[in-house]
Protein backbone atom coordinates (compact mmCIF):
# COMPACT_ATOMS: atom_id res chain seq x y z
CA UNK A 1 0.00 0.00 0.00
CA UNK A 2 2.82 2.41 0.86
CA UNK A 3 4.49 1.65 -2.47
CA UNK A 4 1.28 2.45 -4.38
CA UNK A 5 0.98 5.80 -2.58
CA UNK A 6 4.62 6.57 -3.36
CA UNK A 7 4.03 5.80 -7.06
CA UNK A 8 1.00 8.10 -7.23
CA UNK A 9 2.99 10.95 -5.67
CA UNK A 10 5.98 10.29 -7.95
CA UNK A 11 3.75 10.31 -11.05
CA UNK A 12 2.12 13.55 -9.95
CA UNK A 13 5.50 15.22 -9.42
CA UNK A 14 6.76 14.11 -12.83
CA UNK A 15 3.65 15.45 -14.57
CA UNK A 16 3.75 18.71 -12.62
CA UNK A 17 7.48 19.30 -13.15
CA UNK A 18 8.08 22.87 -14.41
CA UNK A 19 8.60 23.02 -18.13
CA UNK A 20 7.13 19.60 -18.81
CA UNK A 21 4.63 21.07 -21.27
CA UNK A 22 7.19 22.87 -23.41
CA UNK A 23 8.36 21.82 -26.87
CA UNK A 24 11.19 19.36 -26.92
CA UNK A 25 11.00 17.04 -29.88
CA UNK A 26 10.76 17.02 -33.63
CA UNK A 27 7.11 17.46 -34.56
CA UNK A 28 6.23 19.59 -31.51
CA UNK A 29 4.94 23.15 -31.80
CA UNK A 30 7.32 25.87 -30.64
CA UNK A 31 6.66 27.38 -27.24
CA UNK A 32 6.29 31.15 -27.03
CA UNK A 33 9.47 33.04 -26.25
CA UNK A 34 10.95 36.51 -26.08
CA UNK A 35 14.69 37.10 -26.27
CA UNK A 36 16.79 40.24 -26.18
CA UNK A 37 19.73 40.45 -28.55
CA UNK A 38 23.03 41.90 -27.42
CA UNK A 39 22.40 44.71 -29.90
CA UNK A 40 19.04 45.48 -28.23
CA UNK A 41 16.88 43.70 -30.82
CA UNK A 42 13.85 41.93 -29.37
CA UNK A 43 13.07 38.50 -30.82
CA UNK A 44 9.52 37.33 -30.17
CA UNK A 45 8.12 34.03 -31.35
CA UNK A 46 4.81 35.65 -32.34
CA UNK A 47 6.68 38.06 -34.65
CA UNK A 48 8.65 35.26 -36.37
CA UNK A 49 6.41 32.19 -36.52
CA UNK A 50 4.09 32.28 -39.51
CA UNK A 51 6.48 34.51 -41.43
CA UNK A 52 9.77 32.61 -41.77
CA UNK A 53 11.65 29.52 -40.63
CA UNK A 54 13.84 29.88 -37.54
CA UNK A 55 17.13 28.34 -36.44
CA UNK A 56 17.91 28.57 -32.73
CA UNK A 57 21.41 27.64 -31.59
CA UNK A 58 21.68 27.23 -27.82
CA UNK A 59 25.29 27.71 -26.75
CA UNK A 60 27.69 28.91 -24.03
CA UNK A 61 31.09 30.60 -24.03
CA UNK A 62 32.60 27.70 -22.04
CA UNK A 63 31.37 25.02 -24.49
CA UNK A 64 34.22 23.65 -26.67
CA UNK A 65 31.84 22.08 -29.22
CA UNK A 66 30.02 25.40 -29.59
CA UNK A 67 33.30 27.06 -30.56
CA UNK A 68 33.97 24.35 -33.18
CA UNK A 69 30.61 25.01 -34.85
CA UNK A 70 31.14 28.76 -35.33
CA UNK A 71 32.49 28.54 -38.94
CA UNK A 72 29.57 26.34 -40.05
CA UNK A 73 27.06 28.62 -38.31
CA UNK A 74 28.56 31.71 -39.96
CA UNK A 75 28.13 30.03 -43.34
CA UNK A 76 24.53 28.98 -42.64
CA UNK A 77 23.65 32.49 -41.48
CA UNK A 78 25.28 34.06 -44.55
CA UNK A 79 23.75 31.62 -47.06
CA UNK A 80 20.28 31.06 -45.63
CA UNK A 81 19.75 34.45 -44.00
CA UNK A 82 19.48 35.88 -47.51
CA UNK A 83 16.77 33.31 -48.24
CA UNK A 84 14.71 34.34 -45.21
CA UNK A 85 15.94 32.05 -42.43
CA UNK A 86 15.73 33.81 -39.07
CA UNK A 87 18.81 32.84 -37.07
CA UNK A 88 19.38 33.42 -33.35
CA UNK A 89 22.28 32.11 -31.29
CA UNK A 90 20.88 31.86 -27.77
CA UNK A 91 23.38 31.91 -24.93
CA UNK A 92 21.85 29.67 -22.26
CA UNK A 93 22.90 32.05 -19.48
CA UNK A 94 24.55 29.43 -17.27
CA UNK A 95 27.92 30.61 -15.92
CA UNK A 96 28.00 33.40 -18.53
CA UNK A 97 27.44 37.13 -18.62
CA UNK A 98 26.79 39.74 -21.29
CA UNK A 99 30.38 41.00 -20.87
CA UNK A 100 31.83 37.50 -21.41
CA UNK A 101 29.63 37.07 -24.47
CA UNK A 102 30.75 40.35 -26.01
CA UNK A 103 34.42 39.38 -25.61
CA UNK A 104 33.70 35.94 -27.09
CA UNK A 105 31.83 37.43 -30.08
CA UNK A 106 34.71 39.80 -30.79
CA UNK A 107 37.36 37.11 -30.38
CA UNK A 108 35.65 34.68 -32.79
CA UNK A 109 34.29 37.40 -35.11
CA UNK A 110 30.71 36.19 -34.81
CA UNK A 111 28.47 38.00 -37.29
CA UNK A 112 25.14 36.29 -36.65
CA UNK A 113 22.52 37.55 -34.14
CA UNK A 114 23.18 36.62 -30.51
CA UNK A 115 20.74 36.77 -27.60
CA UNK A 116 21.35 36.25 -23.88
CA UNK A 117 18.78 34.04 -22.15
CA UNK A 118 19.35 35.53 -18.70
CA UNK A 119 17.47 33.34 -16.28
CA UNK A 120 17.27 30.55 -18.87
CA UNK A 121 13.52 30.80 -19.53
CA UNK A 122 13.69 30.12 -23.29
CA UNK A 123 16.28 27.40 -22.71
CA UNK A 124 13.84 25.71 -20.30
CA UNK A 125 10.89 26.11 -22.65
CA UNK A 126 12.78 24.22 -25.37
CA UNK A 127 14.03 21.63 -22.83
CA UNK A 128 17.65 22.26 -23.71
CA UNK A 129 19.85 20.13 -21.49
CA UNK A 130 23.23 20.54 -23.15
CA UNK A 131 25.17 22.78 -25.48
CA UNK A 132 25.21 23.10 -28.32
CA UNK A 133 21.60 22.33 -29.13
CA UNK A 134 20.33 23.32 -32.54
CA UNK A 135 16.58 23.58 -33.13
CA UNK A 136 15.09 24.43 -36.49
CA UNK A 137 11.44 25.45 -36.79
CA UNK A 138 9.57 25.56 -40.06
CA UNK A 139 7.59 28.65 -41.03
CA UNK A 140 4.56 27.31 -39.11
CA UNK A 141 6.54 26.94 -35.88
CA UNK A 142 6.89 23.16 -35.90
CA UNK A 143 10.20 21.71 -34.69
CA UNK A 144 11.74 20.01 -37.74
CA UNK A 145 15.28 19.45 -36.49
CA UNK A 146 16.87 19.06 -33.08
CA UNK A 147 20.44 17.93 -32.54
CA UNK A 148 23.81 18.83 -31.06
CA UNK A 149 25.23 18.89 -34.59
CA UNK A 150 24.91 21.46 -37.35
CA UNK A 151 22.76 19.93 -40.11
CA UNK A 152 24.93 19.12 -43.12
CA UNK A 153 21.95 18.82 -45.47
CA UNK A 154 20.06 22.02 -44.63
CA UNK A 155 20.12 23.14 -48.26
CA UNK A 156 18.31 19.96 -49.30
CA UNK A 157 15.48 20.57 -46.82
CA UNK A 158 15.25 24.37 -46.78
CA UNK A 159 12.39 24.64 -49.28
CA UNK A 160 10.16 22.52 -47.02
CA UNK A 161 10.98 24.72 -44.02
CA UNK A 162 9.85 27.86 -45.82
CA UNK A 163 6.42 26.47 -46.77
Coordinates of N, CA and C in Angstrom, one line a residue:
X1 N 0.8 -1.2 0.0 CA 0.0 0.0 0.0 C 0.9 1.3 0.0
X2 N 1.9 1.2 0.8 CA 2.8 2.4 0.9 C 3.5 2.6 -0.5
X3 N 3.8 1.5 -1.2 CA 4.5 1.6 -2.5 C 3.5 2.3 -3.5
X4 N 2.3 1.9 -3.4 CA 1.3 2.5 -4.4 C 1.1 4.0 -4.2
X5 N 1.1 4.4 -2.9 CA 1.0 5.8 -2.6 C 2.2 6.6 -3.1
X6 N 3.4 6.0 -2.9 CA 4.6 6.6 -3.4 C 4.6 6.7 -4.9
X7 N 4.1 5.7 -5.6 CA 4.0 5.8 -7.1 C 3.1 6.9 -7.5
X8 N 2.0 7.1 -6.9 CA 1.0 8.1 -7.2 C 1.6 9.5 -7.0
X9 N 2.3 9.7 -5.9 CA 3.0 11.0 -5.7 C 4.1 11.2 -6.7
X10 N 4.9 10.2 -7.0 CA 6.0 10.3 -7.9 C 5.4 10.7 -9.3
X11 N 4.4 10.0 -9.7 CA 3.8 10.3 -11.0 C 3.2 11.7 -11.1
X12 N 2.6 12.2 -10.0 CA 2.1 13.6 -9.9 C 3.3 14.5 -10.1
X13 N 4.4 14.3 -9.4 CA 5.5 15.2 -9.4 C 6.1 15.3 -10.8
X14 N 6.2 14.1 -11.5 CA 6.8 14.1 -12.8 C 5.9 14.9 -13.8
X15 N 4.6 14.7 -13.7 CA 3.7 15.5 -14.6 C 3.6 16.9 -14.3
X16 N 3.8 17.3 -13.0 CA 3.7 18.7 -12.6 C 5.1 19.4 -12.7
X17 N 6.1 18.7 -13.1 CA 7.5 19.3 -13.2 C 7.5 20.5 -14.0
X18 N 8.1 21.6 -13.6 CA 8.1 22.9 -14.4 C 8.7 22.6 -15.8
X19 N 8.1 23.1 -16.8 CA 8.6 23.0 -18.1 C 8.2 21.8 -18.8
X20 N 7.4 20.9 -18.2 CA 7.1 19.6 -18.8 C 6.2 19.8 -20.0
X21 N 5.5 20.9 -20.1 CA 4.6 21.1 -21.3 C 5.3 21.8 -22.4
X22 N 6.5 22.1 -22.4 CA 7.2 22.9 -23.4 C 7.7 22.0 -24.5
X23 N 7.9 22.6 -25.7 CA 8.4 21.8 -26.9 C 9.7 21.2 -26.6
X24 N 9.9 20.0 -27.1 CA 11.2 19.4 -26.9 C 11.6 18.6 -28.1
X25 N 10.7 18.0 -28.8 CA 11.0 17.0 -29.9 C 10.6 17.5 -31.3
X26 N 11.2 16.8 -32.2 CA 10.8 17.0 -33.6 C 9.3 16.7 -33.8
X27 N 8.5 17.6 -34.4 CA 7.1 17.5 -34.6 C 6.3 18.3 -33.6
X28 N 6.9 18.8 -32.5 CA 6.2 19.6 -31.5 C 6.1 21.0 -32.0
X29 N 5.1 21.7 -31.5 CA 4.9 23.1 -31.8 C 5.8 24.0 -30.9
X30 N 6.4 25.0 -31.4 CA 7.3 25.9 -30.6 C 6.6 26.5 -29.5
X31 N 7.2 26.6 -28.3 CA 6.7 27.4 -27.2 C 6.9 28.9 -27.6
X32 N 6.1 29.7 -26.9 CA 6.3 31.1 -27.0 C 7.6 31.5 -26.3
X33 N 8.2 32.5 -26.9 CA 9.5 33.0 -26.3 C 9.7 34.5 -26.6
X34 N 10.5 35.2 -25.8 CA 11.0 36.5 -26.1 C 12.4 36.5 -25.6
X35 N 13.3 37.0 -26.5 CA 14.7 37.1 -26.3 C 15.2 38.5 -26.6
X36 N 16.2 38.9 -25.9 CA 16.8 40.2 -26.2 C 18.2 40.0 -26.7
X37 N 18.4 40.5 -27.9 CA 19.7 40.4 -28.5 C 20.7 41.4 -27.9
X38 N 22.0 41.0 -28.0 CA 23.0 41.9 -27.4 C 23.0 43.3 -28.0
X39 N 22.5 43.4 -29.2 CA 22.4 44.7 -29.9 C 21.1 45.4 -29.5
X40 N 20.3 44.9 -28.6 CA 19.0 45.5 -28.2 C 17.8 45.0 -29.0
X41 N 18.0 44.2 -30.0 CA 16.9 43.7 -30.8 C 16.1 42.7 -30.0
X42 N 14.7 42.9 -30.1 CA 13.9 41.9 -29.4 C 13.4 40.9 -30.4
X43 N 13.5 39.6 -30.0 CA 13.1 38.5 -30.8 C 11.9 37.9 -30.1
X44 N 10.7 37.9 -30.7 CA 9.5 37.3 -30.2 C 9.0 36.3 -31.1
X45 N 8.6 35.1 -30.5 CA 8.1 34.0 -31.4 C 6.9 34.5 -32.2
X46 N 6.0 35.3 -31.6 CA 4.8 35.6 -32.3 C 5.1 36.6 -33.5
X47 N 6.3 37.2 -33.5 CA 6.7 38.1 -34.6 C 7.4 37.3 -35.7
X48 N 7.9 36.1 -35.4 CA 8.7 35.3 -36.4 C 7.8 34.1 -37.0
X49 N 7.2 33.4 -36.1 CA 6.4 32.2 -36.5 C 5.3 32.6 -37.4
X50 N 5.1 31.9 -38.5 CA 4.1 32.3 -39.5 C 4.7 33.1 -40.6
X51 N 5.9 33.7 -40.4 CA 6.5 34.5 -41.4 C 7.7 33.9 -42.1
X52 N 8.5 33.2 -41.2 CA 9.8 32.6 -41.8 C 10.2 31.5 -40.9
X53 N 11.1 30.6 -41.5 CA 11.7 29.5 -40.6 C 12.7 30.1 -39.7
X54 N 13.0 29.4 -38.6 CA 13.8 29.9 -37.5 C 14.8 28.8 -37.1
X55 N 16.1 29.2 -37.0 CA 17.1 28.3 -36.4 C 17.6 28.9 -35.1
X56 N 17.4 28.2 -34.1 CA 17.9 28.6 -32.7 C 19.1 27.7 -32.4
X57 N 20.2 28.4 -32.0 CA 21.4 27.6 -31.6 C 21.7 28.0 -30.1
X58 N 21.4 27.0 -29.2 CA 21.7 27.2 -27.8 C 23.1 26.9 -27.5
X59 N 23.8 27.8 -26.9 CA 25.3 27.7 -26.7 C 25.8 28.4 -25.5
X60 N 27.1 28.3 -25.2 CA 27.7 28.9 -24.0 C 29.1 29.2 -24.4
X61 N 29.7 30.2 -23.7 CA 31.1 30.6 -24.0 C 32.1 29.5 -23.6
X62 N 31.7 28.7 -22.6 CA 32.6 27.7 -22.0 C 32.5 26.4 -22.7
X63 N 31.6 26.3 -23.8 CA 31.4 25.0 -24.5 C 32.3 24.8 -25.6
X64 N 33.3 23.8 -25.6 CA 34.2 23.6 -26.7 C 33.6 23.3 -28.0
X65 N 32.5 22.5 -28.0 CA 31.8 22.1 -29.2 C 31.1 23.3 -29.9
X66 N 30.7 24.2 -29.1 CA 30.0 25.4 -29.6 C 31.0 26.2 -30.4
X67 N 32.2 26.3 -29.9 CA 33.3 27.1 -30.6 C 33.6 26.4 -31.9
X68 N 33.7 25.1 -31.9 CA 34.0 24.4 -33.2 C 32.9 24.6 -34.3
X69 N 31.7 24.9 -33.9 CA 30.6 25.0 -34.8 C 30.5 26.4 -35.4
X70 N 31.2 27.4 -34.9 CA 31.1 28.8 -35.3 C 31.3 28.9 -36.8
X71 N 32.3 28.3 -37.5 CA 32.5 28.5 -38.9 C 31.3 28.0 -39.7
X72 N 30.7 26.9 -39.4 CA 29.6 26.3 -40.1 C 28.3 27.2 -39.8
X73 N 28.2 27.7 -38.6 CA 27.1 28.6 -38.3 C 27.2 29.9 -39.1
X74 N 28.4 30.5 -39.2 CA 28.6 31.7 -40.0 C 28.1 31.5 -41.4
X75 N 28.5 30.3 -42.0 CA 28.1 30.0 -43.3 C 26.6 29.9 -43.5
X76 N 26.0 29.1 -42.6 CA 24.5 29.0 -42.6 C 23.8 30.3 -42.6
X77 N 24.3 31.2 -41.6 CA 23.7 32.5 -41.5 C 23.8 33.3 -42.8
X78 N 25.0 33.3 -43.3 CA 25.3 34.1 -44.6 C 24.5 33.5 -45.7
X79 N 24.4 32.2 -45.9 CA 23.8 31.6 -47.1 C 22.2 31.6 -46.9
X80 N 21.7 31.2 -45.8 CA 20.3 31.1 -45.6 C 19.6 32.3 -45.1
X81 N 20.3 33.2 -44.4 CA 19.7 34.5 -44.0 C 19.2 35.2 -45.2
X82 N 19.9 35.2 -46.3 CA 19.5 35.9 -47.5 C 18.2 35.3 -48.1
X83 N 18.0 34.0 -47.8 CA 16.8 33.3 -48.2 C 15.6 33.4 -47.3
X84 N 15.8 34.1 -46.1 CA 14.7 34.3 -45.2 C 14.8 33.6 -43.9
X85 N 15.8 32.8 -43.7 CA 15.9 32.0 -42.4 C 16.3 33.0 -41.3
X86 N 15.4 33.0 -40.3 CA 15.7 33.8 -39.1 C 16.7 33.0 -38.3
X87 N 17.7 33.6 -37.8 CA 18.8 32.8 -37.1 C 19.1 33.6 -35.8
X88 N 19.1 32.8 -34.7 CA 19.4 33.4 -33.4 C 20.2 32.4 -32.6
X89 N 21.4 32.9 -32.2 CA 22.3 32.1 -31.3 C 21.9 32.5 -29.9
X90 N 21.4 31.6 -29.1 CA 20.9 31.9 -27.8 C 21.9 31.4 -26.7
X91 N 22.5 32.3 -26.0 CA 23.4 31.9 -24.9 C 22.5 31.5 -23.8
X92 N 22.7 30.3 -23.3 CA 21.9 29.7 -22.3 C 21.9 30.4 -20.9
X93 N 22.9 31.3 -20.7 CA 22.9 32.1 -19.5 C 23.5 31.4 -18.3
X94 N 23.9 30.1 -18.4 CA 24.6 29.4 -17.3 C 26.0 29.7 -17.2
X95 N 26.5 30.3 -16.1 CA 27.9 30.6 -15.9 C 28.4 31.5 -17.0
X96 N 27.6 32.4 -17.5 CA 28.0 33.4 -18.5 C 27.4 34.8 -18.1
X97 N 27.9 35.8 -18.8 CA 27.4 37.1 -18.6 C 27.5 37.8 -20.0
X98 N 26.8 39.0 -20.0 CA 26.8 39.7 -21.3 C 28.2 40.2 -21.6
X99 N 29.0 40.6 -20.6 CA 30.4 41.0 -20.9 C 31.2 39.9 -21.4
X100 N 31.1 38.7 -20.9 CA 31.8 37.5 -21.4 C 31.4 37.2 -22.9
X101 N 30.1 37.3 -23.1 CA 29.6 37.1 -24.5 C 30.2 38.1 -25.5
X102 N 30.2 39.3 -25.1 CA 30.8 40.3 -26.0 C 32.2 40.1 -26.4
X103 N 33.0 39.7 -25.3 CA 34.4 39.4 -25.6 C 34.5 38.2 -26.5
X104 N 33.7 37.2 -26.3 CA 33.7 35.9 -27.1 C 33.3 36.2 -28.5
X105 N 32.3 37.0 -28.7 CA 31.8 37.4 -30.1 C 32.9 38.2 -30.8
X106 N 33.6 39.1 -30.2 CA 34.7 39.8 -30.8 C 35.9 38.9 -31.1
X107 N 36.2 38.0 -30.2 CA 37.4 37.1 -30.4 C 37.2 36.2 -31.6
X108 N 35.9 35.6 -31.7 CA 35.7 34.7 -32.8 C 35.0 35.3 -34.0
X109 N 34.9 36.6 -34.0 CA 34.3 37.4 -35.1 C 32.9 36.9 -35.5
X110 N 32.1 36.7 -34.6 CA 30.7 36.2 -34.8 C 29.9 37.3 -35.4
X111 N 29.3 37.0 -36.6 CA 28.5 38.0 -37.3 C 27.0 37.7 -37.2
X112 N 26.6 36.6 -36.7 CA 25.1 36.3 -36.7 C 24.5 36.8 -35.4
X113 N 23.2 37.0 -35.3 CA 22.5 37.6 -34.1 C 22.7 36.7 -32.9
X114 N 23.0 37.3 -31.8 CA 23.2 36.6 -30.5 C 22.3 37.2 -29.4
X115 N 21.6 36.3 -28.7 CA 20.7 36.8 -27.6 C 21.2 36.1 -26.3
X116 N 21.0 36.8 -25.2 CA 21.3 36.3 -23.9 C 20.1 35.8 -23.2
X117 N 20.0 34.6 -22.8 CA 18.8 34.0 -22.2 C 19.0 34.1 -20.6
X118 N 19.1 35.3 -20.1 CA 19.4 35.5 -18.7 C 18.2 34.9 -17.9
X119 N 18.5 34.0 -17.0 CA 17.5 33.3 -16.3 C 17.1 32.0 -16.9
X120 N 17.5 31.8 -18.2 CA 17.3 30.6 -18.9 C 15.8 30.2 -19.2
X121 N 14.9 31.1 -19.3 CA 13.5 30.8 -19.5 C 13.3 30.1 -20.9
X122 N 13.9 30.7 -22.0 CA 13.7 30.1 -23.3 C 14.4 28.8 -23.4
X123 N 15.5 28.7 -22.8 CA 16.3 27.4 -22.7 C 15.4 26.3 -22.1
X124 N 14.7 26.7 -21.0 CA 13.8 25.7 -20.3 C 12.6 25.4 -21.2
X125 N 12.1 26.4 -21.8 CA 10.9 26.1 -22.7 C 11.2 25.1 -23.8
X126 N 12.4 25.1 -24.3 CA 12.8 24.2 -25.4 C 13.4 23.0 -24.8
X127 N 13.5 22.8 -23.5 CA 14.0 21.6 -22.8 C 15.5 21.4 -23.3
X128 N 16.2 22.4 -23.3 CA 17.6 22.3 -23.7 C 18.4 21.8 -22.5
X129 N 19.1 20.7 -22.6 CA 19.8 20.1 -21.5 C 21.3 20.1 -21.7
X130 N 21.8 20.5 -22.9 CA 23.2 20.5 -23.2 C 23.5 21.5 -24.3
X131 N 24.8 21.9 -24.4 CA 25.2 22.8 -25.5 C 26.2 22.1 -26.3
X132 N 26.2 22.3 -27.6 CA 25.2 23.1 -28.3 C 24.0 22.3 -28.5
X133 N 22.8 22.9 -28.7 CA 21.6 22.3 -29.1 C 21.1 23.2 -30.2
X134 N 20.8 22.6 -31.4 CA 20.3 23.3 -32.5 C 18.9 22.9 -32.8
X135 N 18.0 23.8 -32.9 CA 16.6 23.6 -33.1 C 16.2 24.4 -34.3
X136 N 15.6 23.7 -35.3 CA 15.1 24.4 -36.5 C 13.6 24.3 -36.6
X137 N 12.9 25.4 -36.7 CA 11.4 25.4 -36.8 C 11.1 25.8 -38.2
X138 N 10.0 25.1 -38.7 CA 9.6 25.6 -40.1 C 8.8 26.9 -39.9
X139 N 8.3 27.4 -41.0 CA 7.6 28.6 -41.0 C 6.4 28.6 -40.1
X140 N 5.8 27.4 -40.0 CA 4.6 27.3 -39.1 C 4.9 27.2 -37.6
X141 N 6.2 27.1 -37.3 CA 6.5 26.9 -35.9 C 6.7 25.5 -35.4
X142 N 6.7 24.6 -36.3 CA 6.9 23.2 -35.9 C 8.4 22.8 -35.9
X143 N 8.8 22.1 -34.8 CA 10.2 21.7 -34.7 C 10.5 20.6 -35.8
X144 N 11.4 20.9 -36.7 CA 11.7 20.0 -37.7 C 13.1 19.4 -37.6
X145 N 13.9 20.0 -36.7 CA 15.3 19.5 -36.5 C 15.7 19.8 -35.1
X146 N 16.3 18.8 -34.4 CA 16.9 19.1 -33.1 C 18.1 18.1 -32.9
X147 N 19.2 18.7 -32.7 CA 20.4 17.9 -32.5 C 21.5 18.8 -31.9
X148 N 22.6 18.1 -31.5 CA 23.8 18.8 -31.1 C 24.7 19.2 -32.2
X149 N 24.4 18.7 -33.4 CA 25.2 18.9 -34.6 C 24.6 19.8 -35.6
X150 N 25.4 20.6 -36.3 CA 24.9 21.5 -37.3 C 24.4 20.5 -38.5
X151 N 23.2 20.8 -39.0 CA 22.8 19.9 -40.1 C 23.6 20.1 -41.4
X152 N 24.1 19.0 -41.9 CA 24.9 19.1 -43.1 C 24.1 19.1 -44.4
X153 N 22.8 18.9 -44.3 CA 22.0 18.8 -45.5 C 20.8 19.9 -45.4
X154 N 21.1 21.0 -44.8 CA 20.1 22.0 -44.6 C 19.6 22.5 -46.0
X155 N 20.5 22.7 -46.9 CA 20.1 23.1 -48.3 C 19.1 22.2 -48.9
X156 N 19.2 20.9 -48.7 CA 18.3 20.0 -49.3 C 16.9 20.1 -48.7
X157 N 16.8 20.5 -47.5 CA 15.5 20.6 -46.8 C 14.9 22.0 -46.7
X158 N 15.7 23.0 -47.1 CA 15.3 24.4 -46.8 C 13.9 24.7 -47.4
X159 N 13.7 24.3 -48.6 CA 12.4 24.6 -49.3 C 11.2 24.2 -48.4
X160 N 11.3 23.0 -47.8 CA 10.2 22.5 -47.0 C 10.0 23.4 -45.8
X161 N 11.1 23.9 -45.2 CA 11.0 24.7 -44.0 C 10.2 26.0 -44.3
X162 N 10.4 26.6 -45.5 CA 9.9 27.9 -45.8 C 8.4 27.8 -46.2
X163 N 7.8 26.6 -46.4 CA 6.4 26.5 -46.8 C 5.5 26.8 -45.6

